Amino acid sequence: MSRKPRIDPVRWQPPPSRPLPPPDPTPALTLVEIPGTAPEDVVVAADGSIWTGVEDGRIVAVDPVGGTPRVVTDTGGRPLGLAFTGDGRLLICDSHRGLLRFDPKTDQLETLVAEVAGRPLAFCSNAVESTDGTIYFTESTDRFRYEHYKASVIEARGSGSLMQRRPDGEVSVLATGLHFANGVTLTADESAVVFAESTGRRLSKFWLTGPHRGSITPLADELPGHPDNISTGGDGRIWVAMVSDRNALSDWLSPRAPVLRRLLWRLLPYRWLPDPTSVVWVVGFDADDGRVLTQFRTEHPGFGLATGVVEADGRLWMGRIAGPGLAYFRL
């Protein structure tokens, strides 16, 4: 862990929480070992293989039949959110390097977006590509990198953004002031981009078509936990990896005097600052009205802090932070 950066906290009142419906019975969890730790996101390739990125920079693909992992490339940074494009290339959000793209056919790794408006991307978080080749991606915060994500939580500033990269390479910012912008996906009809704010505890839609085009409307808010990466299921539902319940200490600190949080940040070791609580938690929301369609919640001694989710061949795969391995259960 490098030296902690300076923070500039603000008073912020976290949103209230509304309980979700009771969870469905959770099937047995199957763990899959992979080389490396903290496979933050999971995506599925056209051949059914499951791809993820671990904290040392490697991108790993898992065979859908035997579960055998293989390393396919190394970003040299910290890969986070992943997404396959229509032509089979892999988008990689790297907290150190920006928005990348990897071609499995040629093994070429290229940088698509390293900076926006003259400043480097600090915390590229998640991405998705539409059928016209436009890429939508999030930056969790423009002030800190992944290694110091707790700084953004304690600071309580809305310093995240939703952006787009057009096929000609032009990059524009669609929304700013987001509270830890994270997962992003397209609705099945591509009428809207759905994005998550982890500390804002909500899902929102940025409309691409229709009467609301160019505006943002809520899909699900006042969530009782922190949404992380998201994906669109086979029936159009929005799968959301809920990394943790809300943290009572963080909620208590955010509205209070910034000097208190500045002091805690300066005096306490990073590992002693508020942490997410381990849980295996995935929710499926209706993409039209935000209703909870499915909810799986359990605890497992070998897996927790689910940060990525993807539906593939009757299974729901999950990535994680702060630990080894992937997991899935059969739907």
Short mmCIF file of C-alpha atoms in Angstrom, two decimals:
data_model
loop_
_atom_site.label_atom_id
_atom_site.label_comp_id
_atom_site.label_asym_id
_atom_site.label_seq_id
_atom_site.Cartn_x
_atom_site.Cartn_y
_atom_site.Cartn_z
CA MET A 1 0.00 0.00 0.00
CA SER A 2 1.48 3.34 -1.05
CA ARG A 3 1.35 6.42 1.13
CA LYS A 4 -2.17 7.67 1.73
CA PRO A 5 -3.15 10.71 -0.36
CA ARG A 6 -4.66 13.84 1.18
CA ILE A 7 -8.43 14.01 1.43
CA ASP A 8 -10.80 16.96 1.49
CA PRO A 9 -14.03 15.74 3.13
CA VAL A 10 -17.42 17.41 2.83
CA ARG A 11 -20.61 17.02 4.81
CA TRP A 12 -22.94 14.63 3.02
CA GLN A 13 -26.14 12.98 4.16
CA PRO A 14 -26.23 9.36 2.90
CA PRO A 15 -29.59 8.26 1.49
CA PRO A 16 -32.00 6.30 3.68
CA SER A 17 -32.60 2.61 3.06
CA ARG A 18 -35.68 0.66 2.15
CA PRO A 19 -35.74 -3.09 2.78
CA LEU A 20 -35.85 -5.42 -0.20
CA PRO A 21 -38.30 -8.34 -0.42
CA PRO A 22 -37.19 -11.53 1.33
CA PRO A 23 -34.47 -13.35 -0.64
CA ASP A 24 -35.13 -16.48 -2.64
CA PRO A 25 -33.59 -19.78 -1.54
CA THR A 26 -29.95 -19.65 -2.64
CA PRO A 27 -28.64 -22.76 -4.47
CA ALA A 28 -25.36 -24.35 -3.44
CA LEU A 29 -22.33 -22.26 -4.31
CA THR A 30 -19.51 -23.76 -6.41
CA LEU A 31 -16.05 -22.22 -6.00
CA VAL A 32 -13.58 -22.05 -8.88
CA GLU A 33 -9.89 -21.49 -8.21
CA ILE A 34 -7.97 -19.11 -10.45
CA PRO A 35 -4.41 -17.75 -10.31
CA GLY A 36 -4.30 -14.46 -8.43
CA THR A 37 -6.65 -12.71 -6.03
CA ALA A 38 -9.56 -10.27 -6.14
CA PRO A 39 -11.15 -11.13 -9.53
CA GLU A 40 -13.25 -7.97 -9.43
CA ASP A 41 -15.54 -8.51 -12.46
CA VAL A 42 -16.72 -11.46 -14.55
CA VAL A 43 -17.89 -11.57 -18.18
CA VAL A 44 -18.72 -14.36 -20.61
CA ALA A 45 -17.11 -14.79 -24.06
CA ALA A 46 -18.84 -16.08 -27.18
CA ASP A 47 -17.40 -19.56 -26.58
CA GLY A 48 -18.86 -19.65 -23.06
CA SER A 49 -15.57 -19.10 -21.24
CA ILE A 50 -15.63 -16.83 -18.19
CA TRP A 51 -13.11 -13.96 -18.10
CA THR A 52 -11.91 -11.95 -15.14
CA GLY A 53 -9.04 -9.70 -14.06
CA VAL A 54 -6.99 -10.07 -10.89
CA GLU A 55 -5.20 -7.48 -8.80
CA ASP A 56 -1.70 -8.11 -10.18
CA GLY A 57 -2.84 -7.11 -13.68
CA ARG A 58 -3.48 -10.48 -15.30
CA ILE A 59 -6.60 -11.29 -17.32
CA VAL A 60 -7.73 -14.89 -16.79
CA ALA A 61 -10.15 -17.02 -18.84
CA VAL A 62 -11.89 -20.05 -17.30
CA ASP A 63 -12.92 -22.96 -19.51
CA PRO A 64 -16.72 -23.42 -19.30
CA VAL A 65 -16.52 -27.22 -19.20
CA GLY A 66 -13.52 -28.23 -17.11
CA GLY A 67 -13.12 -25.00 -15.18
CA THR A 68 -9.45 -24.80 -16.15
CA PRO A 69 -8.08 -21.24 -15.95
CA ARG A 70 -5.50 -19.73 -18.32
CA VAL A 71 -3.82 -16.35 -18.33
CA VAL A 72 -4.49 -14.50 -21.58
CA THR A 73 -2.77 -11.14 -21.04
CA ASP A 74 -1.44 -8.71 -18.45
CA THR A 75 -2.42 -5.04 -18.34
CA GLY A 76 0.43 -4.05 -16.07
CA GLY A 77 -2.10 -2.22 -13.89
CA ARG A 78 -5.22 -3.08 -11.95
CA PRO A 79 -8.06 -4.40 -14.17
CA LEU A 80 -11.56 -3.82 -12.83
CA GLY A 81 -14.72 -3.87 -14.98
CA LEU A 82 -14.72 -5.92 -18.20
CA ALA A 83 -17.00 -6.17 -21.24
CA PHE A 84 -16.84 -7.99 -24.57
CA THR A 85 -17.49 -6.01 -27.74
CA GLY A 86 -19.57 -7.18 -30.66
CA ASP A 87 -16.46 -8.33 -32.57
CA GLY A 88 -15.11 -10.37 -29.64
CA ARG A 89 -12.57 -7.94 -28.23
CA LEU A 90 -12.39 -7.29 -24.49
CA LEU A 91 -12.85 -3.87 -22.93
CA ILE A 92 -10.86 -3.48 -19.72
CA CYS A 93 -11.27 -0.69 -17.19
CA ASP A 94 -7.90 -0.36 -15.51
CA SER A 95 -7.56 1.90 -12.49
CA HIS A 96 -3.94 2.67 -13.40
CA ARG A 97 -4.11 2.86 -17.19
CA GLY A 98 -7.63 3.90 -18.19
CA LEU A 99 -9.93 2.24 -20.72
CA LEU A 100 -8.15 -0.54 -22.61
CA ARG A 101 -9.10 -3.02 -25.34
CA PHE A 102 -7.63 -6.48 -25.85
CA ASP A 103 -7.93 -8.54 -29.04
CA PRO A 104 -7.73 -12.29 -28.26
CA LYS A 105 -7.03 -13.06 -31.93
CA THR A 106 -3.89 -10.94 -32.14
CA ASP A 107 -2.98 -10.59 -28.44
CA GLN A 108 -2.91 -6.83 -29.02
CA LEU A 109 -3.62 -4.63 -26.00
CA GLU A 110 -4.38 -1.00 -26.80
CA THR A 111 -5.31 2.07 -24.80
CA LEU A 112 -8.59 3.68 -25.86
CA VAL A 113 -8.93 6.41 -23.22
CA ALA A 114 -6.09 7.44 -20.91
CA GLU A 115 -7.28 10.95 -20.08
CA VAL A 116 -10.37 13.12 -20.25
CA ALA A 117 -10.27 16.90 -20.67
CA GLY A 118 -6.52 16.90 -20.16
CA ARG A 119 -6.41 14.91 -16.92
CA PRO A 120 -5.59 11.21 -16.52
CA LEU A 121 -8.41 8.80 -15.71
CA ALA A 122 -7.94 8.00 -12.03
CA PHE A 123 -10.38 5.14 -11.43
CA CYS A 124 -11.88 3.73 -14.63
CA SER A 125 -14.45 1.32 -13.22
CA ASN A 126 -16.76 -0.40 -15.73
CA ALA A 127 -17.69 -0.29 -19.42
CA VAL A 128 -20.17 -1.56 -22.00
CA GLU A 129 -20.38 -1.24 -25.80
CA SER A 130 -23.58 -0.63 -27.78
CA THR A 131 -24.28 -2.15 -31.18
CA ASP A 132 -23.18 1.06 -32.93
CA GLY A 133 -19.74 0.83 -31.32
CA THR A 134 -20.22 3.56 -28.71
CA ILE A 135 -18.60 2.69 -25.40
CA TYR A 136 -20.14 3.87 -22.13
CA PHE A 137 -17.89 3.76 -19.09
CA THR A 138 -17.71 5.00 -15.51
CA GLU A 139 -15.04 6.60 -13.40
CA SER A 140 -15.72 5.92 -9.72
CA THR A 141 -13.81 8.99 -8.58
CA ASP A 142 -11.49 11.44 -10.29
CA ARG A 143 -9.50 11.91 -7.08
CA PHE A 144 -8.16 8.50 -6.07
CA ARG A 145 -7.14 5.14 -7.49
CA TYR A 146 -8.40 1.69 -6.58
CA GLU A 147 -5.75 1.17 -3.89
CA HIS A 148 -7.26 4.05 -1.90
CA TYR A 149 -10.95 3.63 -2.66
CA LYS A 150 -11.74 4.19 1.03
CA ALA A 151 -10.56 7.79 0.60
CA SER A 152 -13.51 8.45 -1.68
CA VAL A 153 -15.92 6.85 0.80
CA ILE A 154 -14.61 8.87 3.73
CA GLU A 155 -14.36 12.09 1.73
CA ALA A 156 -18.04 11.71 0.69
CA ARG A 157 -17.68 13.90 -2.40
CA GLY A 158 -19.62 13.12 -5.54
CA SER A 159 -16.53 12.82 -7.73
CA GLY A 160 -17.61 10.06 -10.12
CA SER A 161 -18.71 10.30 -13.75
CA LEU A 162 -20.46 8.51 -16.60
CA MET A 163 -18.75 8.96 -19.97
CA GLN A 164 -18.95 7.79 -23.55
CA ARG A 165 -16.42 7.11 -26.31
CA ARG A 166 -17.76 7.29 -29.82
CA PRO A 167 -16.43 4.99 -32.58
CA ASP A 168 -14.38 7.92 -33.93
CA GLY A 169 -12.59 8.19 -30.58
CA GLU A 170 -14.34 11.31 -29.31
CA VAL A 171 -14.88 11.19 -25.55
CA SER A 172 -17.57 13.16 -23.73
CA VAL A 173 -18.87 13.30 -20.17
CA LEU A 174 -22.55 12.44 -19.77
CA ALA A 175 -22.94 12.90 -15.99
CA THR A 176 -20.78 14.15 -13.12
CA GLY A 177 -21.11 14.45 -9.36
CA LEU A 178 -21.86 10.74 -8.96
CA HIS A 179 -21.23 9.00 -5.65
CA PHE A 180 -18.76 6.27 -6.55
CA ALA A 181 -20.02 5.45 -10.05
CA ASN A 182 -19.50 1.76 -10.66
CA GLY A 183 -21.25 -0.89 -12.77
CA VAL A 184 -22.73 0.01 -16.15
CA THR A 185 -24.84 -1.95 -18.64
CA LEU A 186 -27.31 -1.39 -21.48
CA THR A 187 -30.98 -2.29 -21.37
CA ALA A 188 -31.84 -5.14 -23.73
CA ASP A 189 -33.32 -2.72 -26.30
CA GLU A 190 -30.44 -0.25 -25.81
CA SER A 191 -32.87 2.54 -25.00
CA ALA A 192 -30.87 3.44 -21.89
CA VAL A 193 -27.60 2.96 -20.05
CA VAL A 194 -28.10 1.69 -16.51
CA PHE A 195 -25.38 2.63 -14.02
CA ALA A 196 -24.78 2.06 -10.32
CA GLU A 197 -23.51 4.41 -7.63
CA SER A 198 -22.04 2.34 -4.83
CA THR A 199 -22.02 4.88 -2.00
CA GLY A 200 -25.09 6.60 -3.47
CA ARG A 201 -26.80 3.18 -3.16
CA ARG A 202 -28.86 3.54 -6.31
CA LEU A 203 -29.31 2.49 -9.92
CA SER A 204 -30.15 5.09 -12.55
CA LYS A 205 -30.88 5.26 -16.26
CA PHE A 206 -29.24 7.58 -18.75
CA TRP A 207 -31.69 7.61 -21.64
CA LEU A 208 -30.37 7.17 -25.18
CA THR A 209 -33.73 7.24 -27.00
CA GLY A 210 -37.30 8.37 -26.48
CA PRO A 211 -38.80 11.42 -24.77
CA HIS A 212 -36.26 11.29 -21.90
CA ARG A 213 -33.25 11.14 -24.21
CA GLY A 214 -30.18 12.73 -22.65
CA SER A 215 -31.67 12.80 -19.14
CA ILE A 216 -31.22 10.65 -16.04
CA THR A 217 -34.08 8.98 -14.18
CA PRO A 218 -33.94 6.69 -11.11
CA LEU A 219 -34.42 2.95 -11.52
CA ALA A 220 -33.88 1.72 -7.94
CA ASP A 221 -32.79 3.91 -5.05
CA GLU A 222 -32.45 3.86 -1.26
CA LEU A 223 -30.91 0.39 -1.52
CA PRO A 224 -29.95 -1.28 1.78
CA GLY A 225 -26.47 -2.05 0.49
CA HIS A 226 -23.81 -1.01 -2.00
CA PRO A 227 -24.33 -1.97 -5.67
CA ASP A 228 -21.12 -2.75 -7.55
CA ASN A 229 -20.83 -4.20 -11.07
CA ILE A 230 -24.00 -4.93 -13.01
CA SER A 231 -25.00 -6.83 -16.16
CA THR A 232 -28.06 -7.52 -18.31
CA GLY A 233 -29.56 -11.01 -18.05
CA GLY A 234 -30.99 -13.17 -20.79
CA ASP A 235 -34.53 -11.97 -20.10
CA GLY A 236 -33.50 -8.32 -19.85
CA ARG A 237 -33.31 -8.07 -16.07
CA ILE A 238 -30.49 -6.07 -14.52
CA TRP A 239 -28.27 -8.27 -12.38
CA VAL A 240 -26.55 -6.35 -9.57
CA ALA A 241 -23.70 -7.57 -7.40
CA MET A 242 -24.31 -6.09 -3.96
CA VAL A 243 -20.87 -6.03 -2.41
CA SER A 244 -21.95 -5.29 1.15
CA ASP A 245 -24.58 -4.00 3.51
CA ARG A 246 -24.36 -0.30 4.35
CA ASN A 247 -21.64 0.58 6.84
CA ALA A 248 -23.04 2.20 9.99
CA LEU A 249 -19.79 3.99 10.85
CA SER A 250 -19.47 5.52 7.38
CA ASP A 251 -23.10 6.63 7.48
CA TRP A 252 -22.53 8.23 10.87
CA LEU A 253 -19.34 10.02 9.82
CA SER A 254 -20.44 11.45 6.46
CA PRO A 255 -22.78 14.22 7.73
CA ARG A 256 -20.40 15.27 10.49
CA ALA A 257 -17.57 17.80 10.65
CA PRO A 258 -15.00 17.15 7.91
CA VAL A 259 -12.18 17.74 10.38
CA LEU A 260 -13.15 14.52 12.21
CA ARG A 261 -12.81 12.41 9.07
CA ARG A 262 -9.62 14.17 8.08
CA LEU A 263 -8.16 13.30 11.49
CA LEU A 264 -9.24 9.66 11.30
CA TRP A 265 -7.76 9.35 7.81
CA ARG A 266 -4.46 10.80 8.98
CA LEU A 267 -4.12 8.77 12.19
CA LEU A 268 -5.57 5.34 11.45
CA PRO A 269 -3.84 2.70 9.32
CA TYR A 270 -5.72 2.15 6.06
CA ARG A 271 -6.75 -1.37 7.06
CA TRP A 272 -8.47 -0.03 10.20
CA LEU A 273 -10.76 2.29 8.27
CA PRO A 274 -14.36 1.10 7.64
CA ASP A 275 -14.52 -2.07 5.54
CA PRO A 276 -17.41 -3.74 3.69
CA THR A 277 -18.88 -6.75 5.47
CA SER A 278 -18.57 -10.08 3.69
CA VAL A 279 -21.76 -11.44 2.12
CA VAL A 280 -22.81 -13.24 -1.07
CA TRP A 281 -25.57 -11.01 -2.42
CA VAL A 282 -27.01 -10.63 -5.92
CA VAL A 283 -30.26 -8.92 -6.92
CA GLY A 284 -32.12 -9.01 -10.24
CA PHE A 285 -34.11 -5.84 -10.99
CA ASP A 286 -36.75 -5.24 -13.63
CA ALA A 287 -35.19 -2.93 -16.22
CA ASP A 288 -38.42 -0.97 -16.69
CA ASP A 289 -39.66 -0.21 -13.20
CA GLY A 290 -36.88 -1.32 -10.84
CA ARG A 291 -38.91 -4.06 -9.14
CA VAL A 292 -36.91 -6.82 -7.47
CA LEU A 293 -37.44 -9.96 -9.56
CA THR A 294 -34.89 -12.19 -7.85
CA GLN A 295 -32.65 -11.90 -4.82
CA PHE A 296 -30.03 -14.33 -3.62
CA ARG A 297 -28.31 -13.70 -0.32
CA THR A 298 -26.20 -16.04 1.76
CA GLU A 299 -22.89 -16.37 3.57
CA HIS A 300 -20.09 -18.75 2.63
CA PRO A 301 -16.78 -19.37 4.43
CA GLY A 302 -14.87 -19.45 1.14
CA PHE A 303 -16.47 -16.59 -0.75
CA GLY A 304 -17.89 -13.12 -0.13
CA LEU A 305 -17.83 -9.45 -1.12
CA ALA A 306 -19.30 -10.17 -4.55
CA THR A 307 -18.44 -7.33 -6.94
CA GLY A 308 -19.16 -8.83 -10.37
CA VAL A 309 -22.03 -10.86 -11.77
CA VAL A 310 -22.90 -12.39 -15.13
CA GLU A 311 -25.48 -14.92 -16.28
CA ALA A 312 -24.11 -17.68 -18.52
CA ASP A 313 -25.56 -21.03 -19.58
CA GLY A 314 -27.91 -21.37 -16.64
CA ARG A 315 -25.34 -20.26 -14.10
CA LEU A 316 -24.83 -17.01 -12.24
CA TRP A 317 -21.10 -16.28 -11.97
CA MET A 318 -19.66 -13.88 -9.41
CA GLY A 319 -16.36 -12.08 -8.97
CA ARG A 320 -15.08 -10.62 -5.72
CA ILE A 321 -12.63 -8.32 -3.97
CA ALA A 322 -10.31 -9.10 -1.07
CA GLY A 323 -10.01 -12.82 -1.72
CA PRO A 324 -9.25 -15.61 -4.19
CA GLY A 325 -11.43 -17.41 -6.70
CA LEU A 326 -14.71 -17.08 -8.55
CA ALA A 327 -18.03 -18.65 -7.62
CA TYR A 328 -21.26 -19.61 -9.31
CA PHE A 329 -24.57 -21.25 -8.62
CA ARG A 330 -27.10 -22.78 -10.98
CA LEU A 331 -30.23 -20.78 -11.67
#
